[in-house]
PDB file of C-alpha atoms in Angstrom:
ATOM      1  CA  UNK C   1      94.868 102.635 106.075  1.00 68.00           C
ATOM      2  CA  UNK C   2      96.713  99.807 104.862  1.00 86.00           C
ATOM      3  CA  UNK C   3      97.082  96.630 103.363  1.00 91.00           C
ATOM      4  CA  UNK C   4      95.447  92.967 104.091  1.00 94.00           C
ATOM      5  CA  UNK C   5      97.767  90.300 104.412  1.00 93.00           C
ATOM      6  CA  UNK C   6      96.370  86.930 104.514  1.00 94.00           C
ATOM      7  CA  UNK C   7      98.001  83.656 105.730  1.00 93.00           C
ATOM      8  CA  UNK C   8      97.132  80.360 106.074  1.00 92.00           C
ATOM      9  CA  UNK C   9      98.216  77.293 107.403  1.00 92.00           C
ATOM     10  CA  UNK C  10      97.916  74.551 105.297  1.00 89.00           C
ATOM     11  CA  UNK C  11      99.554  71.343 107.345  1.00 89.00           C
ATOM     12  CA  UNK C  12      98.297  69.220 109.784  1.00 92.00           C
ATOM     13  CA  UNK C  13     100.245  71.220 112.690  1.00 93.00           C
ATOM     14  CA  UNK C  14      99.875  74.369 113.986  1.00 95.00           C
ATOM     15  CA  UNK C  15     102.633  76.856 112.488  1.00 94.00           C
ATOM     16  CA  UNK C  16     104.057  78.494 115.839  1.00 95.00           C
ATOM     17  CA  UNK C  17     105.969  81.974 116.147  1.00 95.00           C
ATOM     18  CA  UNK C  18     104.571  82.900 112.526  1.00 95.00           C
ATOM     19  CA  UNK C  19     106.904  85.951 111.602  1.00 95.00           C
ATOM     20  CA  UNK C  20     106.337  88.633 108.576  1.00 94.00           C
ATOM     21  CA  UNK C  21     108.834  90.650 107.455  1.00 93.00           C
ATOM     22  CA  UNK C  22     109.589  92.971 104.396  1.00 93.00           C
ATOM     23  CA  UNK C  23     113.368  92.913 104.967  1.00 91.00           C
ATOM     24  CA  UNK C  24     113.875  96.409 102.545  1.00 93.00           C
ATOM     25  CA  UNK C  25     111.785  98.217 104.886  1.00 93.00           C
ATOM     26  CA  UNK C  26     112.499  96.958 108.502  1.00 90.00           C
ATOM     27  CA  UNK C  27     112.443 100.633 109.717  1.00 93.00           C
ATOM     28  CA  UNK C  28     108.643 101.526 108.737  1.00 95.00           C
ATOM     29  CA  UNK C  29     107.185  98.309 109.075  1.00 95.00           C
ATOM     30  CA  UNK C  30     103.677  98.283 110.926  1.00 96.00           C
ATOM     31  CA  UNK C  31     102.232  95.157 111.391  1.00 96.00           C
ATOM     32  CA  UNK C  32      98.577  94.749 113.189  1.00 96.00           C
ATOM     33  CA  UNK C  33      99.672  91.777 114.453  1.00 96.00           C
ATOM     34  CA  UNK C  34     103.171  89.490 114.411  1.00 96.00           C
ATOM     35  CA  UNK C  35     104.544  86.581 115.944  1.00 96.00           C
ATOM     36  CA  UNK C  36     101.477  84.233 115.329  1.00 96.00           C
ATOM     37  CA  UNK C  37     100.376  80.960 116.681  1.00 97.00           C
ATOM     38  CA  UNK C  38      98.059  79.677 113.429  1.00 96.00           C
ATOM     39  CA  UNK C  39      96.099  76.568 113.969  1.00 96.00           C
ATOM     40  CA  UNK C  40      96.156  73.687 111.154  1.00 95.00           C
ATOM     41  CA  UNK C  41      93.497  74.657 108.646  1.00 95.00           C
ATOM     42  CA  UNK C  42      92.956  78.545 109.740  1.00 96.00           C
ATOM     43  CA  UNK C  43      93.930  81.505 108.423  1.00 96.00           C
ATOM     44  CA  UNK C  44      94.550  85.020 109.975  1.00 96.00           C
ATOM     45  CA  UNK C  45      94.170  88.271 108.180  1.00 96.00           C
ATOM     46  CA  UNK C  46      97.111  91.156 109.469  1.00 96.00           C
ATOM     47  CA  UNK C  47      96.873  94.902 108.443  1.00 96.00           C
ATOM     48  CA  UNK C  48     100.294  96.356 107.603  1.00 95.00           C
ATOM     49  CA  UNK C  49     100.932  99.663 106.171  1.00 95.00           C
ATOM     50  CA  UNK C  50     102.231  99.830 102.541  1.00 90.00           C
ATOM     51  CA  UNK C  51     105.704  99.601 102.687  1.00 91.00           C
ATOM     52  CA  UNK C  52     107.733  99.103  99.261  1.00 89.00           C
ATOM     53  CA  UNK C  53     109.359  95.796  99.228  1.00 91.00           C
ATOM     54  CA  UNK C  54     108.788  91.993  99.068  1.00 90.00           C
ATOM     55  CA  UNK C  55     106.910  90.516 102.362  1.00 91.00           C
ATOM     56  CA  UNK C  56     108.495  86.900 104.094  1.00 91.00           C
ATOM     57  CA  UNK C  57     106.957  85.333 105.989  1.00 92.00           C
ATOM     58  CA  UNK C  58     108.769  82.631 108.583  1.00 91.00           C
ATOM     59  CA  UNK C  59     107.455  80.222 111.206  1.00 91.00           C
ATOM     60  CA  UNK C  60     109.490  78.426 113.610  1.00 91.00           C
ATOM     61  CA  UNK C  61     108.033  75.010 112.795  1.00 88.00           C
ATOM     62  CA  UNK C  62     106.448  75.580 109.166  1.00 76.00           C
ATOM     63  CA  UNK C  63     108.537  75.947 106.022  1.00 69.00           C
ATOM     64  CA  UNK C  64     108.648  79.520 103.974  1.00 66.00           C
ATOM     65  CA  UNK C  65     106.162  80.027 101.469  1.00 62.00           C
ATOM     66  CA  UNK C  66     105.971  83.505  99.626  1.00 62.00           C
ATOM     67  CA  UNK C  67     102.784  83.826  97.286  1.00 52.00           C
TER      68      UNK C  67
END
């Protein structure tokens, strides 16, 4: 059991190598998915376990955005 994590991609690009991280808590970090390719206008939903910590999220081409 874990947590939903939802992101979406807001621009008119697709946001390539999407990355989520919760820096505090590299070491027990389980992700259901990582290293996305989101299309413009989608949104994926990842399962991670609950770690303690705040999550980041990075893309190679898309800025940060933390909500």
């Amino acid at each position: 059991e874990g947590r939903e994590l939802v992101i979406s991609n807001v621009s008119d690009k697709p946001a390539i190598g999407v990355n989520i991280e919760v820096p505090e808590s590299s070491d027990k970090l389980m992700l259901s998915d990582n290293f996305l390719w989101i299309p413009s206008g989608e949104s994926v939903s990842v399962t991670m376990n609950d770690v303690s910590g705040k999550v980041r999220v990075t893309s190679f081409n898309c800025p940060i955005v933390n909500e």
